[in-house]
PDB file of C-alpha atoms in Angstrom:
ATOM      1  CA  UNK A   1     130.020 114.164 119.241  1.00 57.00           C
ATOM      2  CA  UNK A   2     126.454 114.591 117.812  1.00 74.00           C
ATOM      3  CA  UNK A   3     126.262 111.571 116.312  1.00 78.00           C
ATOM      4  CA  UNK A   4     127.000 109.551 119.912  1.00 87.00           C
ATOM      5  CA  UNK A   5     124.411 111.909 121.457  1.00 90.00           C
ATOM      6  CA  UNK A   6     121.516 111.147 118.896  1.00 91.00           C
ATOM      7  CA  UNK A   7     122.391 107.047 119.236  1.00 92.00           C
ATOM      8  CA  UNK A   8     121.713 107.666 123.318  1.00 93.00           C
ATOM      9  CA  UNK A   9     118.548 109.527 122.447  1.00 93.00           C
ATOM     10  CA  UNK A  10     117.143 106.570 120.473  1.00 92.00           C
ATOM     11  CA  UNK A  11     118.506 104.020 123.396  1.00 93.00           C
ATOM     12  CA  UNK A  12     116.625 105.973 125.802  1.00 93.00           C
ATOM     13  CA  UNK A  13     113.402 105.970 123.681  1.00 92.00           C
ATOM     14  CA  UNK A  14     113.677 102.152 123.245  1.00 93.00           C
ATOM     15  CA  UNK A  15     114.310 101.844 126.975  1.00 94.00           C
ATOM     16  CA  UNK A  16     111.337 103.123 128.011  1.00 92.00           C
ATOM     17  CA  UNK A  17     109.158 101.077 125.569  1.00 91.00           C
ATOM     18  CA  UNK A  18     110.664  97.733 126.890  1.00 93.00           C
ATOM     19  CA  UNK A  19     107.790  95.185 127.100  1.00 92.00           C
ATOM     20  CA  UNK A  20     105.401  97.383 124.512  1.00 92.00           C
ATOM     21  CA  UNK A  21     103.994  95.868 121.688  1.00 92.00           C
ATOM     22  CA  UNK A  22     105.789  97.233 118.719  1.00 93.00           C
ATOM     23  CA  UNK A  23     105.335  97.075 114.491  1.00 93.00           C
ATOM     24  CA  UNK A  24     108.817  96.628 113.089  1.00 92.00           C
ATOM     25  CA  UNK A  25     109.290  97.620 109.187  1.00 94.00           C
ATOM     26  CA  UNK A  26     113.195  97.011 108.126  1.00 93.00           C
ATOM     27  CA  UNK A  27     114.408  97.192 105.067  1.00 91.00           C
ATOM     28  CA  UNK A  28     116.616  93.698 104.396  1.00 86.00           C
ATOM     29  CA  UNK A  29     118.104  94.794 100.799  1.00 85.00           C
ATOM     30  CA  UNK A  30     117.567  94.049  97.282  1.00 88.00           C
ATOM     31  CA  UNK A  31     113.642  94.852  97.368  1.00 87.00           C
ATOM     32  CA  UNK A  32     113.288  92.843 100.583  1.00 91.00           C
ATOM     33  CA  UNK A  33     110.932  94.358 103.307  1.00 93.00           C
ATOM     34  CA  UNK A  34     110.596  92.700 106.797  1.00 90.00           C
ATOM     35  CA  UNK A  35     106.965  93.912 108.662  1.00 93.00           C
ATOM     36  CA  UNK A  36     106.131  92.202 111.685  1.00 91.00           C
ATOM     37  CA  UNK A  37     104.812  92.900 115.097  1.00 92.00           C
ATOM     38  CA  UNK A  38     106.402  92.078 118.260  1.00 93.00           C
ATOM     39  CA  UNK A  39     107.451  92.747 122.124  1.00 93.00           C
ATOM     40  CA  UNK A  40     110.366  95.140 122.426  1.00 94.00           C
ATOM     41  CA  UNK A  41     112.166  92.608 124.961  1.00 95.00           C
ATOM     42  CA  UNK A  42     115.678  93.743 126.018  1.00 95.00           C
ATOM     43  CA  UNK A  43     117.948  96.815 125.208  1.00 96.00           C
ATOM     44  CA  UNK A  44     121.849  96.600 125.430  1.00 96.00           C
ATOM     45  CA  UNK A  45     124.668  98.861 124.991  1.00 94.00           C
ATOM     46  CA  UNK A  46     124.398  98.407 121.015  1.00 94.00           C
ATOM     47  CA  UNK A  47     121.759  96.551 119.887  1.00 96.00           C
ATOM     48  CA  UNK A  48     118.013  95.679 121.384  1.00 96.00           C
ATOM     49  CA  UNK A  49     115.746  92.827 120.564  1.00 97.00           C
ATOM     50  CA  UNK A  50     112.319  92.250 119.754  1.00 95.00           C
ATOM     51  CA  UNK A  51     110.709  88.823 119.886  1.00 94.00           C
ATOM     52  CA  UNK A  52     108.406  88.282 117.118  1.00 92.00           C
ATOM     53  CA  UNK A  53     104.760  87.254 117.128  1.00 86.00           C
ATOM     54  CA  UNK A  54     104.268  84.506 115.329  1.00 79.00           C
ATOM     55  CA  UNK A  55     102.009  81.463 114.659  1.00 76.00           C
ATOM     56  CA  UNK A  56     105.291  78.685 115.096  1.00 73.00           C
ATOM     57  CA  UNK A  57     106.175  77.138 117.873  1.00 70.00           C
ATOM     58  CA  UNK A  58     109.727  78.221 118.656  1.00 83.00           C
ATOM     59  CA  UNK A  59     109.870  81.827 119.371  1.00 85.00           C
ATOM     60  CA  UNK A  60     111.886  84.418 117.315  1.00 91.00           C
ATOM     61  CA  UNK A  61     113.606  87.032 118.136  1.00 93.00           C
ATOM     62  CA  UNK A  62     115.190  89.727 116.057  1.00 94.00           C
ATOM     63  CA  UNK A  63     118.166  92.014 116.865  1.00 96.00           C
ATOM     64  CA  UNK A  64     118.895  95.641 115.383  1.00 96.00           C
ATOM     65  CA  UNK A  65     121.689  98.135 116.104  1.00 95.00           C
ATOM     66  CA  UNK A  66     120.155 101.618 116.944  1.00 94.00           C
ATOM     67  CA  UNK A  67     122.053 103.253 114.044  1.00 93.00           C
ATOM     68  CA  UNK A  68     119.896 101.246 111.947  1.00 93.00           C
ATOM     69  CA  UNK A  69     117.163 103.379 113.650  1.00 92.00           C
ATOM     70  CA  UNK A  70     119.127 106.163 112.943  1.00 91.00           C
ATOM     71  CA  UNK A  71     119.891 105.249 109.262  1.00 90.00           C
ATOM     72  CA  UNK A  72     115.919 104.240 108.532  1.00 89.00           C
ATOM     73  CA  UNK A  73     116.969 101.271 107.705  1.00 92.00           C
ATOM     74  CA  UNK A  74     114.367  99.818 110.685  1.00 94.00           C
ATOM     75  CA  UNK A  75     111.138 101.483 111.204  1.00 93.00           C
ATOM     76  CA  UNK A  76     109.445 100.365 114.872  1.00 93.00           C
ATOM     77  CA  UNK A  77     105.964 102.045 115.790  1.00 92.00           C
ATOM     78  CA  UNK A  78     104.169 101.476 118.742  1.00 86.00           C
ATOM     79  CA  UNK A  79     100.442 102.376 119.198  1.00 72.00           C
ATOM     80  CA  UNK A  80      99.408 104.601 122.705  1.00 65.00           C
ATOM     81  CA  UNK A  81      96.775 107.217 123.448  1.00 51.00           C
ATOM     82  CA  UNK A  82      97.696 109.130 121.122  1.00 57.00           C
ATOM     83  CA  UNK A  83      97.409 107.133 118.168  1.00 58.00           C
ATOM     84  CA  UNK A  84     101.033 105.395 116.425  1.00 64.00           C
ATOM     85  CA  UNK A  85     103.870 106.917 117.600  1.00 67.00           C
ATOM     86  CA  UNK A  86     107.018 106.475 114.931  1.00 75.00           C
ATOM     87  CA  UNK A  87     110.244 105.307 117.822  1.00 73.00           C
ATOM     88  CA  UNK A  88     113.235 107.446 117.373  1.00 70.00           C
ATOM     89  CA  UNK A  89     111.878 109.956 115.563  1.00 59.00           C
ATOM     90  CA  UNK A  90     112.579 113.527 115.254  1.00 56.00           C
ATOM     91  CA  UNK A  91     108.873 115.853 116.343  1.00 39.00           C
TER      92      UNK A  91
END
């Protein structure tokens, strides 16, 4: 299948940006927009997780299914050489 082919694409992506500094835009519903920055900590079979950087004292992490990568329904960019590259993307 295509679709199962695509999903290991992204997975692969996001495994070799583990411990990068990522932005993460995702779209929560009803007008809601998440954007934070964060460390793309740990990839598993279905989801991966990205523990937020943020002023509290406990730390947060966030967890996303790649699909939602796939759907656009989470945007994650991470800034290289060559300027902000969009993850799981299509060039």
């Amino acid at each position: 299948m295509a679709g199962k082919e695509v999903l290991a694409t992204i997975r692969e992506d996001l495994e070799s940006r583990v411990g990068q500094k990522v932005r993460l835009r995702a779209n929560r519903g009803r007008k809601k927009i998440l954007e934070r920055t964060g460390i793309l900590e740990k990839t598993y079979p279905n989801i991966f997780v990205i523990r937020l950087e943020e002023q509290k004292s406990p730390e947060r992490r966030i967890s996303f299914s790649y699909t939602d990568v796939l759907t656009n329904t989470v945007e994650l960019m991470v800034e290289g050489e060559s300027g902000i590259k969009k993850l799981g993307a299509k060039h």
